[in-house]
Amino acid sequence: MTRYLCVAGPTASGKTAAALAVADVLSATRPVEIVSVDSALVYRGMDIGTAKPSSDELARVPHHLIDIIEPTQAYSAAQFVADATRLIGEIDARGHFPLLVGGTMLYFKALFEGLDEMPASDAAVRAALDEEAARIGWPAMHSQLAEVDPVTAARLQPGDSQRVQRALEVFRISGQPLSSFHREKSARDMPPLISLEPHDRAWLHERIARRFDAMLDAGFIDEVKQLRSRSDLHAALPSMRCVGYRQAWEALDSNDFATLRDKGIAATRQLAKRQLTWLRSMPSRRVIACDHDNAIDAAVGLVKELRG
């Protein structure tokens, strides 16, 4: 069997339950260790809004790349590739089996296909872009991007401020569009990728709404209040721009909570849509219908087939 296996899917698709069931099957041959492929789970103190696995779930199988940095710090796809590559080697050397699980598709893609060399982030350029966006809005910034990099603008939503900002930053630093750094590459020896995808998008939307409600009931607002009370955190940090946290921070700024639920659910739906788009571009994926009652059994069956 391959050196490692991947389980991916959009937010609220049931990745944790499927991964633990898959781990149970794989552990009959070799002990399993899970490597998280999630750009939000890396942050300490961000538990409720990121839907981190519970302490019981974390205790069932060793997990990596969860709670590894402070919310003040940045974590890039390049850092993920370096960490995941090292961990895969270390887990394999122990005689254990690496199982990569998550929904940050950029991380999967970077691990599978490698990374393009592009300009490092520049705090001054980012600050200037934030100041400009505060004046004219992110849709207008997206229009600027369309003029200099229509390829990248076409795949980004006007409200996707983080990625629009990065694309404009790359252009202003290098004079080259972000799309020029993305070259076609042949995939490396790609591992099997079990992809949890709903046949009925309404099923996923309902799950997203239920999970956001559960987060609110679990004290999500208090969690964000506690983060805001720290003098070293602010709304422009990548951690605080995570889906849910950004909407909660804005609600606390304005003291307007009436629309928080709707905004949080809408942002999470948009995230899920982007995740599914990424997944469908991955030729190695094996699709499991996560909205079917037998989804976990199907994932387990697929693992048994792959293990051969």
CSV table of C-alpha atoms in Angstrom, one decimal, residues 27-276:
chain,number,residue,atom,x,y,z
A,27,SER,CA,-4.5,0.0,12.6
A,28,ALA,CA,-5.2,-3.7,12.2
A,29,THR,CA,-2.0,-3.8,10.2
A,30,ARG,CA,0.0,-0.8,11.5
A,31,PRO,CA,-0.7,1.9,14.1
A,32,VAL,CA,-2.0,5.0,12.6
A,33,GLU,CA,-1.1,8.7,13.2
A,34,ILE,CA,-3.1,11.5,11.8
A,35,VAL,CA,-1.6,14.6,10.2
A,36,SER,CA,-4.0,17.5,10.2
A,37,VAL,CA,-4.3,19.3,6.8
A,38,ASP,CA,-6.2,22.4,8.2
A,39,SER,CA,-4.9,26.0,8.2
A,40,ALA,CA,-7.1,26.9,11.2
A,41,LEU,CA,-6.4,23.9,13.5
A,42,VAL,CA,-2.8,25.0,13.8
A,43,TYR,CA,-3.7,27.9,16.1
A,44,ARG,CA,-3.8,27.6,19.9
A,45,GLY,CA,-6.8,29.0,21.7
A,46,MET,CA,-9.1,28.7,18.7
A,47,ASP,CA,-11.0,25.6,19.5
A,48,ILE,CA,-14.8,26.2,19.2
A,49,GLY,CA,-14.8,28.1,16.0
A,50,THR,CA,-12.4,25.7,14.2
A,51,ALA,CA,-14.4,22.6,15.3
A,52,LYS,CA,-11.2,21.0,16.6
A,53,PRO,CA,-11.5,17.3,17.3
A,54,SER,CA,-12.6,16.6,20.9
A,55,SER,CA,-10.2,15.4,23.6
A,56,ASP,CA,-11.7,11.9,23.2
A,57,GLU,CA,-11.1,12.0,19.5
A,58,LEU,CA,-7.6,13.2,19.9
A,59,ALA,CA,-6.9,10.5,22.4
A,60,ARG,CA,-8.0,7.7,20.0
A,61,VAL,CA,-5.3,8.4,17.5
A,62,PRO,CA,-2.1,10.5,17.8
A,63,HIS,CA,-2.6,13.8,15.9
A,64,HIS,CA,-0.1,16.2,14.5
A,65,LEU,CA,-0.2,19.9,13.3
A,66,ILE,CA,-2.9,20.9,15.8
A,67,ASP,CA,-2.2,23.7,18.3
A,68,ILE,CA,1.3,24.3,17.0
A,69,ILE,CA,1.4,28.1,16.8
A,70,GLU,CA,-0.1,31.2,18.4
A,71,PRO,CA,-2.8,33.2,16.6
A,72,THR,CA,-0.2,36.0,16.2
A,73,GLN,CA,1.9,33.8,13.9
A,74,ALA,CA,1.4,33.0,10.2
A,75,TYR,CA,1.5,29.5,8.8
A,76,SER,CA,2.0,29.0,5.0
A,77,ALA,CA,1.5,26.2,2.5
A,78,ALA,CA,5.3,26.0,2.3
A,79,GLN,CA,5.6,25.5,6.0
A,80,PHE,CA,2.9,22.8,5.9
A,81,VAL,CA,4.7,20.9,3.1
A,82,ALA,CA,7.9,21.0,5.1
A,83,ASP,CA,6.2,19.8,8.3
A,84,ALA,CA,4.0,17.2,6.6
A,85,THR,CA,6.9,15.8,4.6
A,86,ARG,CA,9.0,15.5,7.8
A,87,LEU,CA,6.1,13.9,9.8
A,88,ILE,CA,5.3,11.4,7.0
A,89,GLY,CA,8.9,10.3,7.1
A,90,GLU,CA,9.0,10.1,10.9
A,91,ILE,CA,5.7,8.2,11.2
A,92,ASP,CA,6.8,5.8,8.6
A,93,ALA,CA,10.1,5.3,10.3
A,94,ARG,CA,8.3,4.3,13.5
A,95,GLY,CA,6.5,1.6,11.6
A,96,HIS,CA,3.3,3.5,11.8
A,97,PHE,CA,0.9,4.6,9.0
A,98,PRO,CA,0.4,8.4,8.2
A,99,LEU,CA,-3.2,9.4,7.6
A,100,LEU,CA,-3.6,13.0,6.3
A,101,VAL,CA,-7.0,14.5,7.1
A,102,GLY,CA,-8.4,18.0,6.4
A,103,GLY,CA,-10.1,20.6,4.3
A,104,THR,CA,-7.3,23.0,3.3
A,105,MET,CA,-7.1,22.0,-0.3
A,106,LEU,CA,-4.2,24.4,-1.0
A,107,TYR,CA,-2.1,22.3,1.4
A,108,PHE,CA,-3.0,19.1,-0.3
A,109,LYS,CA,-2.2,20.5,-3.7
A,110,ALA,CA,1.1,22.0,-2.5
A,111,LEU,CA,2.1,18.6,-1.0
A,112,PHE,CA,1.1,16.7,-4.1
A,113,GLU,CA,2.4,19.0,-6.8
A,114,GLY,CA,5.0,21.2,-5.2
A,115,LEU,CA,5.1,25.0,-4.8
A,116,ASP,CA,5.8,27.8,-7.1
A,117,GLU,CA,8.5,30.3,-6.1
A,118,MET,CA,6.8,33.7,-5.5
A,119,PRO,CA,7.5,36.8,-3.6
A,120,ALA,CA,7.4,36.7,0.2
A,121,SER,CA,4.8,38.7,2.0
A,122,ASP,CA,5.5,42.4,2.6
A,123,ALA,CA,3.8,43.9,5.6
A,124,ALA,CA,4.0,47.5,4.2
A,125,VAL,CA,2.3,46.5,1.0
A,126,ARG,CA,-0.4,44.6,2.9
A,127,ALA,CA,-1.0,47.6,5.1
A,128,ALA,CA,-1.4,49.8,2.1
A,129,LEU,CA,-3.8,47.4,0.5
A,130,ASP,CA,-5.9,47.2,3.7
A,131,GLU,CA,-6.0,51.0,3.9
A,132,GLU,CA,-7.1,51.2,0.3
A,133,ALA,CA,-9.7,48.5,0.7
A,134,ALA,CA,-11.1,50.3,3.8
A,135,ARG,CA,-11.8,53.3,1.5
A,136,ILE,CA,-13.2,51.6,-1.6
A,137,GLY,CA,-14.2,48.1,-0.5
A,138,TRP,CA,-12.9,44.6,-1.6
A,139,PRO,CA,-15.2,44.4,-4.7
A,140,ALA,CA,-13.4,47.4,-6.1
A,141,MET,CA,-10.0,45.9,-5.2
A,142,HIS,CA,-11.2,42.7,-7.0
A,143,SER,CA,-11.9,44.9,-10.1
A,144,GLN,CA,-8.3,46.2,-9.9
A,145,LEU,CA,-7.1,42.7,-9.8
A,146,ALA,CA,-9.1,41.8,-12.9
A,147,GLU,CA,-7.2,44.5,-14.8
A,148,VAL,CA,-3.8,43.2,-13.9
A,149,ASP,CA,-4.4,39.5,-13.4
A,150,PRO,CA,-7.7,38.4,-15.1
A,151,VAL,CA,-6.9,34.7,-14.7
A,152,THR,CA,-6.6,34.9,-10.9
A,153,ALA,CA,-9.5,37.4,-10.6
A,154,ALA,CA,-11.8,34.9,-12.5
A,155,ARG,CA,-11.3,32.2,-9.9
A,156,LEU,CA,-11.7,34.5,-6.8
A,157,GLN,CA,-14.9,35.9,-5.4
A,158,PRO,CA,-14.9,39.7,-4.9
A,159,GLY,CA,-15.4,39.1,-1.2
A,160,ASP,CA,-12.5,36.7,-0.8
A,161,SER,CA,-10.4,39.5,0.7
A,162,GLN,CA,-7.5,37.4,1.9
A,163,ARG,CA,-6.8,35.9,-1.6
A,164,VAL,CA,-7.5,39.1,-3.5
A,165,GLN,CA,-5.1,40.9,-1.2
A,166,ARG,CA,-2.4,38.3,-1.7
A,167,ALA,CA,-2.8,38.4,-5.5
A,168,LEU,CA,-2.6,42.2,-5.5
A,169,GLU,CA,0.4,42.1,-3.1
A,170,VAL,CA,2.3,39.7,-5.5
A,171,PHE,CA,1.6,42.0,-8.4
A,172,ARG,CA,2.7,45.2,-6.6
A,173,ILE,CA,5.9,43.5,-5.3
A,174,SER,CA,6.9,41.7,-8.5
A,175,GLY,CA,5.1,43.5,-11.3
A,176,GLN,CA,4.0,40.0,-12.4
A,177,PRO,CA,0.5,38.5,-12.0
A,178,LEU,CA,0.0,35.8,-9.5
A,179,SER,CA,-1.2,33.5,-12.3
A,180,SER,CA,2.3,33.7,-13.9
A,181,PHE,CA,3.8,31.9,-11.0
A,182,HIS,CA,1.4,29.0,-11.3
A,183,ARG,CA,2.8,26.6,-13.9
A,184,GLU,CA,1.4,23.3,-14.9
A,185,LYS,CA,3.2,20.5,-13.2
A,186,SER,CA,3.0,16.7,-13.4
A,187,ALA,CA,1.8,15.3,-10.1
A,188,ARG,CA,4.2,13.5,-8.0
A,189,ASP,CA,3.5,9.9,-6.9
A,190,MET,CA,0.1,11.0,-5.6
A,191,PRO,CA,-1.4,9.0,-2.7
A,192,PRO,CA,-5.0,7.8,-2.7
A,193,LEU,CA,-7.3,10.7,-1.8
A,194,ILE,CA,-10.7,9.8,-0.3
A,195,SER,CA,-12.9,12.8,-1.0
A,196,LEU,CA,-16.1,13.3,1.0
A,197,GLU,CA,-18.6,15.2,-1.3
A,198,PRO,CA,-22.3,15.6,-1.0
A,199,HIS,CA,-24.6,14.7,-3.8
A,200,ASP,CA,-27.2,17.1,-2.4
A,201,ARG,CA,-25.7,20.5,-1.5
A,202,ALA,CA,-28.7,21.2,0.7
A,203,TRP,CA,-27.6,18.4,3.1
A,204,LEU,CA,-24.2,20.1,3.5
A,205,HIS,CA,-25.9,23.5,4.0
A,206,GLU,CA,-28.0,22.1,6.8
A,207,ARG,CA,-25.0,20.5,8.5
A,208,ILE,CA,-23.1,23.8,8.3
A,209,ALA,CA,-26.1,25.7,9.9
A,210,ARG,CA,-26.4,23.1,12.7
A,211,ARG,CA,-22.7,23.2,13.4
A,212,PHE,CA,-22.6,27.0,13.5
A,213,ASP,CA,-25.5,27.0,16.0
A,214,ALA,CA,-23.7,24.4,18.1
A,215,MET,CA,-20.6,26.6,18.1
A,216,LEU,CA,-22.6,29.6,19.3
A,217,ASP,CA,-24.2,27.4,22.0
A,218,ALA,CA,-20.8,26.2,23.1
A,219,GLY,CA,-19.5,29.7,23.8
A,220,PHE,CA,-18.0,30.8,20.5
A,221,ILE,CA,-18.6,34.5,21.2
A,222,ASP,CA,-16.9,34.2,24.5
A,223,GLU,CA,-13.9,32.5,22.8
A,224,VAL,CA,-13.6,35.4,20.4
A,225,LYS,CA,-14.0,37.9,23.3
A,226,GLN,CA,-11.1,36.2,25.0
A,227,LEU,CA,-9.0,36.4,21.9
A,228,ARG,CA,-9.9,40.1,21.5
A,229,SER,CA,-8.8,40.8,25.0
A,230,ARG,CA,-5.2,40.0,24.1
A,231,SER,CA,-3.2,43.1,23.2
A,232,ASP,CA,-1.3,41.2,20.5
A,233,LEU,CA,-4.2,40.2,18.3
A,234,HIS,CA,-6.1,42.3,15.7
A,235,ALA,CA,-8.6,41.7,13.0
A,236,ALA,CA,-6.1,41.8,10.1
A,237,LEU,CA,-4.2,38.7,11.2
A,238,PRO,CA,-4.7,35.5,9.2
A,239,SER,CA,-6.0,33.7,12.3
A,240,MET,CA,-8.7,36.3,12.9
A,241,ARG,CA,-9.7,36.2,9.3
A,242,CYS,CA,-10.7,32.5,9.5
A,243,VAL,CA,-14.3,31.9,8.7
A,244,GLY,CA,-16.5,32.5,11.7
A,245,TYR,CA,-13.9,34.4,13.6
A,246,ARG,CA,-13.9,37.3,11.2
A,247,GLN,CA,-17.7,37.6,11.4
A,248,ALA,CA,-17.7,37.3,15.2
A,249,TRP,CA,-15.0,39.9,15.5
A,250,GLU,CA,-17.0,42.3,13.3
A,251,ALA,CA,-20.1,41.7,15.4
A,252,LEU,CA,-18.2,42.5,18.5
A,253,ASP,CA,-16.8,45.7,16.9
A,254,SER,CA,-20.3,46.9,16.0
A,255,ASN,CA,-22.1,45.3,19.0
A,256,ASP,CA,-24.5,44.0,16.4
A,257,PHE,CA,-25.2,40.3,16.8
A,258,ALA,CA,-28.5,40.1,14.9
A,259,THR,CA,-26.9,39.1,11.6
A,260,LEU,CA,-23.9,37.1,13.0
A,261,ARG,CA,-25.5,33.7,12.5
A,262,ASP,CA,-26.6,34.4,8.9
A,263,LYS,CA,-23.2,36.0,8.0
A,264,GLY,CA,-21.3,33.1,9.6
A,265,ILE,CA,-23.3,30.4,7.9
A,266,ALA,CA,-23.1,32.3,4.5
A,267,ALA,CA,-19.3,32.6,4.8
A,268,THR,CA,-19.0,28.9,5.8
A,269,ARG,CA,-21.1,27.9,2.7
A,270,GLN,CA,-18.8,30.0,0.5
A,271,LEU,CA,-15.8,28.2,2.0
A,272,ALA,CA,-17.4,24.8,1.4
A,273,LYS,CA,-18.1,25.8,-2.2
A,274,ARG,CA,-14.4,26.7,-2.7
A,275,GLN,CA,-13.3,23.5,-1.1
A,276,LEU,CA,-15.4,21.4,-3.5
